[in-house]
XYZ file of C-alpha atoms in Angstrom:
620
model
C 82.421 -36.551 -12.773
C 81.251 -33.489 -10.891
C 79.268 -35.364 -8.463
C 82.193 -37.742 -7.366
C 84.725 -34.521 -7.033
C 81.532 -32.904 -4.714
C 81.128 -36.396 -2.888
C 84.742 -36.733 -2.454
C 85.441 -32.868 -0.997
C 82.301 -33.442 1.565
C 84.032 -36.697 2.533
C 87.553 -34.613 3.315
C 85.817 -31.984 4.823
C 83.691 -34.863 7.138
C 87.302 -36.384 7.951
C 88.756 -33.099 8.730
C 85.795 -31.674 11.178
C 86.719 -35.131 13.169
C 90.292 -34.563 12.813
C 89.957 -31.014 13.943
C 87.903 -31.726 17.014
C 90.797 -34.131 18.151
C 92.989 -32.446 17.253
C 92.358 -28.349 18.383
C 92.193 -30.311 22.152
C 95.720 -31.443 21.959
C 96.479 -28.139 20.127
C 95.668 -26.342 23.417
C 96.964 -28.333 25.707
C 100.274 -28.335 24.009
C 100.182 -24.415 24.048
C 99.857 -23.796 27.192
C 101.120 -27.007 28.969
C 103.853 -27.562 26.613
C 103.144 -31.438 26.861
C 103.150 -33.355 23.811
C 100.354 -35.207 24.906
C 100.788 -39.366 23.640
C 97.869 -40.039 25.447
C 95.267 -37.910 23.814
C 94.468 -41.194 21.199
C 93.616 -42.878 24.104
C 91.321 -39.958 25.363
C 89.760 -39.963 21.836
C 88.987 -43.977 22.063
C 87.319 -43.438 25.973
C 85.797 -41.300 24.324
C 83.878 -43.598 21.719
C 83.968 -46.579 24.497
C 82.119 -44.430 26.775
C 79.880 -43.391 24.513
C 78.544 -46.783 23.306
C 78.364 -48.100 26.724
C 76.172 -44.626 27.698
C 74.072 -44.633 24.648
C 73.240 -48.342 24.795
C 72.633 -47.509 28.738
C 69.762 -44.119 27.231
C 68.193 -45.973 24.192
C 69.581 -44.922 21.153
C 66.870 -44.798 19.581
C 65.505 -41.809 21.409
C 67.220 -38.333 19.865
C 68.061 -37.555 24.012
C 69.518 -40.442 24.476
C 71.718 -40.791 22.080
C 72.658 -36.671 22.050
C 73.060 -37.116 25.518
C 75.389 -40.414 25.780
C 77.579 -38.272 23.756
C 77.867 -35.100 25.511
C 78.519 -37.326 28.802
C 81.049 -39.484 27.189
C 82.708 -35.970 26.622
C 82.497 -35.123 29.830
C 83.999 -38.080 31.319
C 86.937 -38.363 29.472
C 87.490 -34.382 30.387
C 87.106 -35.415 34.032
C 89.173 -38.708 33.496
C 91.996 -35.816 31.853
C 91.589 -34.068 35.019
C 92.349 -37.132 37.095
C 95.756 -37.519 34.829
C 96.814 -34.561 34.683
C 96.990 -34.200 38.784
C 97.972 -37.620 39.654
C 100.866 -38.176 37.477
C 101.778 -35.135 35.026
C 101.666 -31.953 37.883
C 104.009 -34.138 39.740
C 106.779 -33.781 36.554
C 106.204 -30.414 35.511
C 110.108 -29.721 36.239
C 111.103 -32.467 34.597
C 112.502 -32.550 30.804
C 109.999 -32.338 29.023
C 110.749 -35.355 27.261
C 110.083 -37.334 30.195
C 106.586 -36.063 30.146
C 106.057 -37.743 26.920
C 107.575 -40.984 28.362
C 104.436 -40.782 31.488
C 101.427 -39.963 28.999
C 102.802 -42.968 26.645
C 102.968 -45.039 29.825
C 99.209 -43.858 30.458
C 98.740 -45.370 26.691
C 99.806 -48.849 27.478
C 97.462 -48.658 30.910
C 94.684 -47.420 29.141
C 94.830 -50.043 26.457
C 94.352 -52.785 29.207
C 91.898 -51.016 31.107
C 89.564 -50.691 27.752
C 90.753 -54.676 27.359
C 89.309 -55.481 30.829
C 86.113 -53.372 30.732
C 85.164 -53.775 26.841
C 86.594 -56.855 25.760
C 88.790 -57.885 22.763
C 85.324 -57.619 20.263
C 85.222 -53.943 17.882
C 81.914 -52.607 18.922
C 79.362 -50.739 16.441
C 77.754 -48.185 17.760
C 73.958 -46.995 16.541
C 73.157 -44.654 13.776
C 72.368 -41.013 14.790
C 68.555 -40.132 15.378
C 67.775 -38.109 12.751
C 70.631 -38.575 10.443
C 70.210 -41.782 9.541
C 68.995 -41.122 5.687
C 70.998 -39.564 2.924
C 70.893 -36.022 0.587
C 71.131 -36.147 -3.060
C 74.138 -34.339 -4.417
C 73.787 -34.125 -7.726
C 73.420 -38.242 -8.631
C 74.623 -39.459 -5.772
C 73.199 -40.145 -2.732
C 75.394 -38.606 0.661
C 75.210 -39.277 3.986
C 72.535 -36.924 6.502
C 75.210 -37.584 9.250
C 78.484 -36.377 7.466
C 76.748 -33.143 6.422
C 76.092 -32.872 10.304
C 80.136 -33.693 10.831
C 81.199 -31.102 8.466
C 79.348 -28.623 10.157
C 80.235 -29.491 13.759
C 83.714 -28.018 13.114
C 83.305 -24.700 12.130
C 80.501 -24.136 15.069
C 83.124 -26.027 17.333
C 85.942 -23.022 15.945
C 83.563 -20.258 16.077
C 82.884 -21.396 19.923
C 86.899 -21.659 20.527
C 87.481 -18.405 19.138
C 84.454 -16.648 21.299
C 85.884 -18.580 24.397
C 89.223 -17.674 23.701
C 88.691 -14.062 23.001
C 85.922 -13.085 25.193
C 86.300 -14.518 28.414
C 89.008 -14.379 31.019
C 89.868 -18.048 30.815
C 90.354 -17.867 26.936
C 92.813 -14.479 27.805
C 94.689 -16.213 30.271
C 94.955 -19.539 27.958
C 96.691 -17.277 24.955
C 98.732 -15.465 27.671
C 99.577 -18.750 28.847
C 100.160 -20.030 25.163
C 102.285 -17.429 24.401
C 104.831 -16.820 28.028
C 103.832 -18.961 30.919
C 105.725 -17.967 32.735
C 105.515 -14.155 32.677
C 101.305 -15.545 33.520
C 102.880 -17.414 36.851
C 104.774 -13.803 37.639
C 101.542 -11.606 37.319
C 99.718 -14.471 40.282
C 97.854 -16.540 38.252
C 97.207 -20.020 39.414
C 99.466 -22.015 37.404
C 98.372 -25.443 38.360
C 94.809 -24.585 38.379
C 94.967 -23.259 34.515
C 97.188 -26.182 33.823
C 94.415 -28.588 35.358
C 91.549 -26.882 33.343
C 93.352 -26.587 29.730
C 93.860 -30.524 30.033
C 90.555 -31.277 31.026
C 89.086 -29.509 28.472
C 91.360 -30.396 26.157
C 90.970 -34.267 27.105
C 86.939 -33.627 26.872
C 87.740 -32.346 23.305
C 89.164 -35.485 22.109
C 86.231 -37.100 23.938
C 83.876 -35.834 21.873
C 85.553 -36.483 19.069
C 85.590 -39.893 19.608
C 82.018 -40.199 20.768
C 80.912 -39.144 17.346
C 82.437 -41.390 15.090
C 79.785 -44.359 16.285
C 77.744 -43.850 13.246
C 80.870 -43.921 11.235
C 83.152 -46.562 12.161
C 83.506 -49.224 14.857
C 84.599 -48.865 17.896
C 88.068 -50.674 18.448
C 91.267 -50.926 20.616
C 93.582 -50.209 18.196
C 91.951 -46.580 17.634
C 93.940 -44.695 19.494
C 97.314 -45.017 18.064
C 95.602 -44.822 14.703
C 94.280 -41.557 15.282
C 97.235 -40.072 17.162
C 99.432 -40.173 14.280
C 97.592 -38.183 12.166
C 96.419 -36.082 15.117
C 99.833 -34.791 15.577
C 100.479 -34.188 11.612
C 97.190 -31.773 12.184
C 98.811 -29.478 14.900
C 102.160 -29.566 13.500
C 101.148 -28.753 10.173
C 98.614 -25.674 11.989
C 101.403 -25.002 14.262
C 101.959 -26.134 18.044
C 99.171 -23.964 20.153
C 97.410 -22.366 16.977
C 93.415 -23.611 16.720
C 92.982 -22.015 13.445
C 95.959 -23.438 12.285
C 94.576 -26.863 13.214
C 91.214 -26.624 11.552
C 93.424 -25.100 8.033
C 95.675 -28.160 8.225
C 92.947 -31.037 9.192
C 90.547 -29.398 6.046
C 93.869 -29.605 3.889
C 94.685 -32.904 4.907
C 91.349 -34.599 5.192
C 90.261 -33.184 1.550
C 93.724 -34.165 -0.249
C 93.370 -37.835 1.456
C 89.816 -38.037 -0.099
C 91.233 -36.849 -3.435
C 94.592 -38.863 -2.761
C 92.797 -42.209 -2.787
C 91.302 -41.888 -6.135
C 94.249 -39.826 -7.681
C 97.442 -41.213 -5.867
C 96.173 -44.849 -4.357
C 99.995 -46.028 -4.239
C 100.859 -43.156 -1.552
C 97.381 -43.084 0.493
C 99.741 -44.679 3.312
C 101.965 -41.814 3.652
C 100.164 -38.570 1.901
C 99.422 -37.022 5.033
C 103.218 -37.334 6.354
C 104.442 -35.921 2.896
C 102.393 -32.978 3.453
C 103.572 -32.324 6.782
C 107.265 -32.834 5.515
C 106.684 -30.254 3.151
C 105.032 -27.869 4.900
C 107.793 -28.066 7.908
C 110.069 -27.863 5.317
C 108.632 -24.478 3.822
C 107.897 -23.158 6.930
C 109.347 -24.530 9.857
C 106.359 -23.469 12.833
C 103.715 -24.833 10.604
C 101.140 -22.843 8.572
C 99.585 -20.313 11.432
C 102.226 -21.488 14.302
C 104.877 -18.706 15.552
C 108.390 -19.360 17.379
C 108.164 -20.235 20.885
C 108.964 -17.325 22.713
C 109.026 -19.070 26.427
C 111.305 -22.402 27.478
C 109.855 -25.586 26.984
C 109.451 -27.303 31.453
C 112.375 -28.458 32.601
C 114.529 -26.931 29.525
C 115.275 -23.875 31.604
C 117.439 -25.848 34.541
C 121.165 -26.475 33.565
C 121.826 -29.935 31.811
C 123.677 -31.888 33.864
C 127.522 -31.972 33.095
C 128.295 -35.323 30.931
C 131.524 -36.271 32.320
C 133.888 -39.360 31.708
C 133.536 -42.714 33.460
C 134.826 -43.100 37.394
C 137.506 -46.077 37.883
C 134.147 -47.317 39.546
C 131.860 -47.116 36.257
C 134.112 -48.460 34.542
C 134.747 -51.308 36.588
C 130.775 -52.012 36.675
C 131.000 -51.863 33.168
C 133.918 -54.376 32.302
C 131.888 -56.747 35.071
C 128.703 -56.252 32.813
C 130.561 -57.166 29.736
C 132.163 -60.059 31.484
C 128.862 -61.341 32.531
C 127.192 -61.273 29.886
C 130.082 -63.194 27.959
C 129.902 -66.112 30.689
C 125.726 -66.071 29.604
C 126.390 -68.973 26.600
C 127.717 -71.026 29.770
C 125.002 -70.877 32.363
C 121.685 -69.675 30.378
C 119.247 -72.058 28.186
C 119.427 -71.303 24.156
C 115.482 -69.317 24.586
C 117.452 -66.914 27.521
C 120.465 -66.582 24.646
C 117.911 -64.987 22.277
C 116.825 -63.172 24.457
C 119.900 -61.715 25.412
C 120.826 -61.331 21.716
C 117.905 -58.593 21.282
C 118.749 -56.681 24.344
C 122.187 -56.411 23.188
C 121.345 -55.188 19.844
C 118.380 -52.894 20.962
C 121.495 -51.525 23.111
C 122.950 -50.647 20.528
C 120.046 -48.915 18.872
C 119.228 -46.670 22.175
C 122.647 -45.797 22.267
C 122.824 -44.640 18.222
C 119.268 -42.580 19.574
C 121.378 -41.062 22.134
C 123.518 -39.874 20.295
C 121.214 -37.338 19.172
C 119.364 -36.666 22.030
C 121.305 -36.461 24.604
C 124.682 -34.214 23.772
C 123.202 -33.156 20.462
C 119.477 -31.998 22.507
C 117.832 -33.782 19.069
C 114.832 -35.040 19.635
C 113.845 -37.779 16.776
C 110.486 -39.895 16.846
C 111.787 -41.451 13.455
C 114.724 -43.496 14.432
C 113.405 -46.399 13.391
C 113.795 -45.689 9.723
C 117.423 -45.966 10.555
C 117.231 -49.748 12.200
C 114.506 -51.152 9.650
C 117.420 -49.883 6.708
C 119.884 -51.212 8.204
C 117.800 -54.765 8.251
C 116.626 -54.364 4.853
C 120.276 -53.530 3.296
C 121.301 -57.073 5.184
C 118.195 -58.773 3.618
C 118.702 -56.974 0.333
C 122.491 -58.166 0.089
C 121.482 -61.533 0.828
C 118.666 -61.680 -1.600
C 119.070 -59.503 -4.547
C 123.207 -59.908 -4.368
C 123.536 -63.527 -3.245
C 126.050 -62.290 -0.592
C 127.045 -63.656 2.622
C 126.419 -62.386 6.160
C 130.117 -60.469 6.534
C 129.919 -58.376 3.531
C 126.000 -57.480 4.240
C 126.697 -56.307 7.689
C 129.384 -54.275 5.335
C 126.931 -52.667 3.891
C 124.291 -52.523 5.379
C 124.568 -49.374 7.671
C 125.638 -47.536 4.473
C 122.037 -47.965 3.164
C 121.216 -46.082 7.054
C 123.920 -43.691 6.672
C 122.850 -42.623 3.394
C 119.319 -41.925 4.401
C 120.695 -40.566 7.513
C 122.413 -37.577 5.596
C 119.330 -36.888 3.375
C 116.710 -37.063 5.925
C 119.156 -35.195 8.414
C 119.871 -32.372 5.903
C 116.341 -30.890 6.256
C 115.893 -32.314 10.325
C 118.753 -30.361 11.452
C 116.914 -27.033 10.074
C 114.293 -27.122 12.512
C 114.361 -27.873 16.843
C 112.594 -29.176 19.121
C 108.750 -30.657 18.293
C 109.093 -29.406 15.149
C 112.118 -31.543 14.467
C 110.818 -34.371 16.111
C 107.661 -34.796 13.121
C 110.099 -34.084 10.605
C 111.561 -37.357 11.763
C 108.587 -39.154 12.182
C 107.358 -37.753 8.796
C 110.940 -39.016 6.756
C 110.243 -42.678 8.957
C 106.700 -43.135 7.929
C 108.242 -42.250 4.033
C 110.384 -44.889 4.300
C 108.054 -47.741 5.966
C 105.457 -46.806 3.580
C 107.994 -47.440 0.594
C 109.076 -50.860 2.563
C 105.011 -51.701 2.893
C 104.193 -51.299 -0.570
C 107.167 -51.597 -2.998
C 106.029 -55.343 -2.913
C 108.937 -56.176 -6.014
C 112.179 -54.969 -4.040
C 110.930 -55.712 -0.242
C 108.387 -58.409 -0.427
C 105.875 -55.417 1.197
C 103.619 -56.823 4.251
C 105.225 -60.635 3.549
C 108.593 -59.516 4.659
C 111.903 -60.630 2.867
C 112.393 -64.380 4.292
C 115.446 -66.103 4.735
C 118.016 -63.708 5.902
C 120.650 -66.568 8.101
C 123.505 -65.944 9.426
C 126.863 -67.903 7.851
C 127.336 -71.403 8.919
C 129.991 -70.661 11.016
C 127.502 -68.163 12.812
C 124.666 -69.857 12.982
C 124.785 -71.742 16.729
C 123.221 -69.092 18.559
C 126.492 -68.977 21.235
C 128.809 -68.064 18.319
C 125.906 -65.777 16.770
C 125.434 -64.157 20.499
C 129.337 -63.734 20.648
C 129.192 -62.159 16.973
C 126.602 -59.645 18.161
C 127.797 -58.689 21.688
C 131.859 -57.904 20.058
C 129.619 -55.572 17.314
C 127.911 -53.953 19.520
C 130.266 -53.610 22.529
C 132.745 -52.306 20.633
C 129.793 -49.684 18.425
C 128.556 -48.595 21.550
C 132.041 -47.569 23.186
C 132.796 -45.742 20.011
C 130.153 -43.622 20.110
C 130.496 -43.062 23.789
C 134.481 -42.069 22.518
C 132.218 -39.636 20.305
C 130.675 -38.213 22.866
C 133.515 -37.086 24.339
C 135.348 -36.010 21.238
C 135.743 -32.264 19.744
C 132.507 -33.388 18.098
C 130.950 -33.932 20.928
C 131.837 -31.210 22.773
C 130.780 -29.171 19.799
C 127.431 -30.834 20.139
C 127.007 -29.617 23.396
C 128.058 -26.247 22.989
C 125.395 -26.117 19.790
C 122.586 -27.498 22.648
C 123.218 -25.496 25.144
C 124.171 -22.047 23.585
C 123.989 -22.186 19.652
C 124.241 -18.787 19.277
C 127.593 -18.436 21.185
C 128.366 -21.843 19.532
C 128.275 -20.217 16.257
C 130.377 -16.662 17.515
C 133.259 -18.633 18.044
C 133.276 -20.608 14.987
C 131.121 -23.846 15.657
C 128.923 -24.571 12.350
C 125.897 -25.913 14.886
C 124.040 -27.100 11.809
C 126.683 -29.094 10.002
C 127.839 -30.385 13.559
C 123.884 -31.716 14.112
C 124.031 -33.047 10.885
C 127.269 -35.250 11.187
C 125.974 -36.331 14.148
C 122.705 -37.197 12.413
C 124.601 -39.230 10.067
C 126.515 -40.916 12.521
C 123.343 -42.135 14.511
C 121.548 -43.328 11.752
C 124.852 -45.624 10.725
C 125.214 -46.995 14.247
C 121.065 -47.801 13.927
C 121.492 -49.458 10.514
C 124.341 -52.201 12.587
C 122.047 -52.605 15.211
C 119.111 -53.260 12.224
C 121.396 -55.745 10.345
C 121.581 -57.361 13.397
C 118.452 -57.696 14.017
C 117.599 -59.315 10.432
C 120.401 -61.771 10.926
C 119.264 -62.890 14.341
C 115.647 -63.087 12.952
C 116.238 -64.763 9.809
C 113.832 -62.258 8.567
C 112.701 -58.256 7.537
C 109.214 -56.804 7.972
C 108.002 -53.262 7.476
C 106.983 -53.134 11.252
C 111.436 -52.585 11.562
C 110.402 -49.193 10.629
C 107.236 -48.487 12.347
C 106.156 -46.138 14.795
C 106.023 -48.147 17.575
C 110.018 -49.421 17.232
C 110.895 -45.532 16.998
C 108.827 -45.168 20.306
C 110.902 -47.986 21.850
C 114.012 -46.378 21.047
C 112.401 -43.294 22.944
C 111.300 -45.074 25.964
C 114.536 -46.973 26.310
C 116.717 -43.810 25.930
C 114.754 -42.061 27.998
C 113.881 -44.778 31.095
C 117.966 -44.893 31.502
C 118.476 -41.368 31.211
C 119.093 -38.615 28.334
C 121.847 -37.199 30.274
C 123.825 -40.278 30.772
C 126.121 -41.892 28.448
C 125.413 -45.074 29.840
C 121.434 -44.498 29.940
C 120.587 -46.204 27.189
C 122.503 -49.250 27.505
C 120.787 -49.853 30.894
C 117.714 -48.386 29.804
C 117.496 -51.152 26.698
C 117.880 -53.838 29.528
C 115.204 -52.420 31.426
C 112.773 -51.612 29.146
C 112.813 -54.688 26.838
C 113.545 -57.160 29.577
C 110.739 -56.170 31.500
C 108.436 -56.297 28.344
C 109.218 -59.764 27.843
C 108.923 -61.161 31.222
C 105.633 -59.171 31.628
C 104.167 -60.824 28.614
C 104.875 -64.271 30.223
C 103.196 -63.725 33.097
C 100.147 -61.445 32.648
C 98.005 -60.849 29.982
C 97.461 -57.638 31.080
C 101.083 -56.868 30.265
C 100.581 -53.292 28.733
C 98.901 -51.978 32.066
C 101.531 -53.455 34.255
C 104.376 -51.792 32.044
C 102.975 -48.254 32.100
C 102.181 -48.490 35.285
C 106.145 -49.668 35.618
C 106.683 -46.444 33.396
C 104.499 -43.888 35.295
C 106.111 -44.928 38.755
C 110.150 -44.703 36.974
C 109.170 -41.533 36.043
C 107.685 -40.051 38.997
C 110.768 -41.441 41.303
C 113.451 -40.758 38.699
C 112.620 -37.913 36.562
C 116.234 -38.322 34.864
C 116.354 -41.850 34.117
C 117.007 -44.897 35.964
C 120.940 -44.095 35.403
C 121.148 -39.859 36.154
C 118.362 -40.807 39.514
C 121.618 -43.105 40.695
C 123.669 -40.021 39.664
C 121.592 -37.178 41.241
C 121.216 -39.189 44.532
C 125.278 -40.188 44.440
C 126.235 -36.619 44.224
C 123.452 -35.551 46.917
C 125.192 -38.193 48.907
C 128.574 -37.078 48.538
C 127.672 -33.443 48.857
C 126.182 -34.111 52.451
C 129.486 -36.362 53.310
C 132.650 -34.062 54.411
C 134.346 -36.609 54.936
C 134.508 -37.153 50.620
């Protein structure tokens, strides 16, 4: 029994050195560049391509080969974080810094295709390590030479950080940076040369990190946004810009996961999120982190004014309506599906923007929302034997409900911070969906879920969907401009004054919370009607980061952003995935340029230029 609680603590502390090396990279560049980084999974997967290729390239069989293909993979990727860094992100610095997240997930979908082209759809296994390739004895069982070698590698690779960091004049300007950029721009340091360094050594961080995991695992293209995830737990649960922090929270997280999969097996899914909810919960900047004392880029202009429609917008907008009504007449029954998604995921960017955009809530956890919303419809129909109109009833309620407990502990905490919380309460919930096989079917879905007879031609079903959400999405613009939304806004932008003249911020955020999640649960039930089906992936990551991308692609600061956003985004996704299999590359790239020329959205770029226009016009 002693030997496997030994074998299973050197395991967690071999996970957590890996973690940490990943992780302390993005931990710096977050600090000083204040850039939640997306991308750094797909550093961390160049990484281990590189390093294969390089190693096979040296002989791995010789100690300098081998040694050597990894420290060059390492420096690559820094010098491919480099190349990022001043081609796309210097060139958004000012915008919000939301926006900067929307460009390095744009660089994930390019990079995914790029590894595609170069490496090929095939996982690759890399060679053992010269020299490590045996095993210790620990007691009676036999351990692995190269995960002793891991466990060490992360204290040497702190103790190096912390000599860097405190003893040279990069490392001084780094914390100075870390803790008030912008007092470091006002004494004459090089802003955009420090910003240029921290990411490339950051990048060469995760590099490294993923250049030794060949002797543990295979090389694949799915590693990046496997590793992110738990990446980002790590320097939230440290605290944003802390690289102690980081190493505490991957040691805590890798040794409970090696203990969690013996103790807790049911949970294994979602452990490391449940720490990270309760550790934001107890202490809201993470276990080392400290309250950001300077403003986040782009958070320090003046939010645009949100202001009610023109006779003009609202004309374009009762000519959208129309046309999309006429679409049963003129469009073939596969273009009527199609339009039946965009419709609802119009919905669900609008429910998102709720939140974000008059609230200032950021959420990477909306999808919890939608995929509850689907599996009270599927529920209904399957556990209650009702029909379609009484589960879209109830169905957001199940959304709403969640909405208010989850949002009772968000609203406590702002910006990144707030944002894992979100992400933490979504993976909760898809990890219940995945493996409470008896009520939800787990990775088999619930099957089955059809609309009512009448519904069920897909021109009455499209009509059905489009009066929903038509008439969801124009009450929650009414919202917007209600004395709840104005109290939103004044809890954004001031919350401090909000609260001196009476405004309960927190209760305000939370209705508002509540009210999202509801909207997302329609859009969800939906969605299960439309697909005659409900899968955990409703509540994944990757739909919250759609919700994201189409909020933010039309424009936070727009009330009618994410409507034309949702059209944007997902329409382009599916005609892109018709016509090149290098889809992913083709859409970030789409992403990286809509950024660059419209740092506010597709919608507040029209605004910005319209106002630009009218300024320089006397005659208006």
């Amino acid at each position: 029994m002693l030997d496997l609680i030994l074998t299973q603590m050197l395991n967690g502390m071999a996970s957590a050195s890996s973690l940490f090396l990943v992780a302390s990279g993005l931990s710096i560049i977050f600090g000083v560049t204040r850039i939640v980084n997306f991308a750094h999974g797909s550093l961390y997967m160049l990484g281990a391509y590189l390093a294969v290729t390089l190693v096979g390239a040296f002989g791995p069989a010789s100690p300098l080969g081998f040694w050597g293909g990894i420290l060059l993979a390492a420096f690559l990727v820094g010098l491919i974080g480099i190349v990022i860094e001043v081609v796309i992100l210097r060139r958004i610095y000012q915008a919000p810094e939301l926006f900067q997240l929307l460009a390095t997930f744009g660089v994930v979908l390019m990079v995914q295709d790029i590894a595609l082209a170069v490496w090929g759809p095939e996982d690759r296994l890399g060679p053992r390590a010269p020299g490590f390739k045996s095993f210790v004895m620990i007691l009676d069982s036999r351990f692995p030479s190269y995960e002793l070698f891991l466990i060490a590698v992360g204290p040497l690779v702190l103790g190096l950080l912390w000599f860097l960091f405190r003893r040279t004049r990069w490392g001084t300007l780094v914390r100075a940076a870390t803790q008030d950029r912008e007092m470091v721009g006002a004494l004459g340091v090089d802003q955009r040369l420090l910003f240029t360094s921290v990411f490339g050594f950051g990048a060469a961080l995760a590099g490294l990190g993923g250049a030794l995991q060949l002797p543990r695992e295979a090389v694949t293209l799915h590693m990046d946004l496997s590793t992110i995830a738990e990446v980002f737990v790590v320097v939230v649960v440290g605290g944003l810009g802390s690289v102690g922090g980081a190493y505490l929270a991957a040691v805590l997280i890798g040794v409970l996961h090696a203990f969690g999969i013996l103790i807790f097996p049911k949970i294994t899914l979602v452990l490391v999120f449940l720490v990270m909810a309760v550790v934001l919960i107890v202490k809201p900047y993470g276990l080392m982190g400290r309250k950001p004392a300077a403003t986040l880029p782009g958070a320090a202009g003046i939010e645009p004014l949100l202001t009610p429609a023109t006779p003009g917008a609202k004309l374009a907008g009762l000519a959208a309506l129309l046309l999309l009504a006429a679409a049963p007449l003129a469009v073939s029954d596969a273009w009527l599906l199609t339009l039946t998604e965009l419709v609802i995921f119009a919905l669900f960017a609008a429910s998102l923007h709720v939140m974000m955009g008059p609230g200032g809530m950021a959420s990477f956890g909306h999808a919890a929302y939608f995929g509850l919303g689907a599996y009270g419809a599927a529920l209904a129909v399957k556990w209650l034997g009702a029909p379609m109109e009484p589960a879209l009833l109830l169905a957001p309620f199940l959304a709403g409900i969640a909405g208010i407990v989850f949002g009772w502990f968000c609203v406590r905490l702002s910006g990144v911070y707030m944002a894992m919380l979100t992400l933490a309460f979504a993976q909760i919930a898809w990890a219940t969906a995945f493996q409470w096989v008896e009520l939800t079917g787990g990775d088999n879905g619930i099957l089955g879920v059809w609309p009512s007879a009448w519904a069920v031609p897909k021109a009455v079903f499209f009509y059905l969907t489009l009066a929903i959400c038509a008439a969801s999405v124009l009450l929650l613009r009414r919202l917007v401009f209600s004395p709840l939304g104005y109290a939103l806004r004044a809890g954004r932008d001031s919350p401090l004054r909000a609260e001196a003249i009476g405004i309960d911020v927190m209760r305000v955020q939370w209705a508002a919370f509540a009210i999202a999640a509801f909207a997302a649960g329609i859009a969800g039930a939906l969605f299960a009607f439309s697909k005659g089906s409900v899968f955990p992936t409703y509540l994944a990551i990757p739909r919250s980061v759609d919700a994201l991308l189409m909020v933010l692609l039309g424009g936070v600061q727009t009330v009618s952003g994410p409507v034309v956003g949702a059209f944007a985004y997902i329409g382009l996704s599916e005609q892109l995935v018709k016509l090149t299999p290098y889809w992913r590359f083709t859409l970030g790239l789409a992403i990286v340029l809509l950024v660059s020329l419209f740092p506010r959205g597709l919608v507040g770029g029209f605004l910005a230029w319209r106002d630009r226009r009218d300024a320089g016009d006397p005659a208006r």
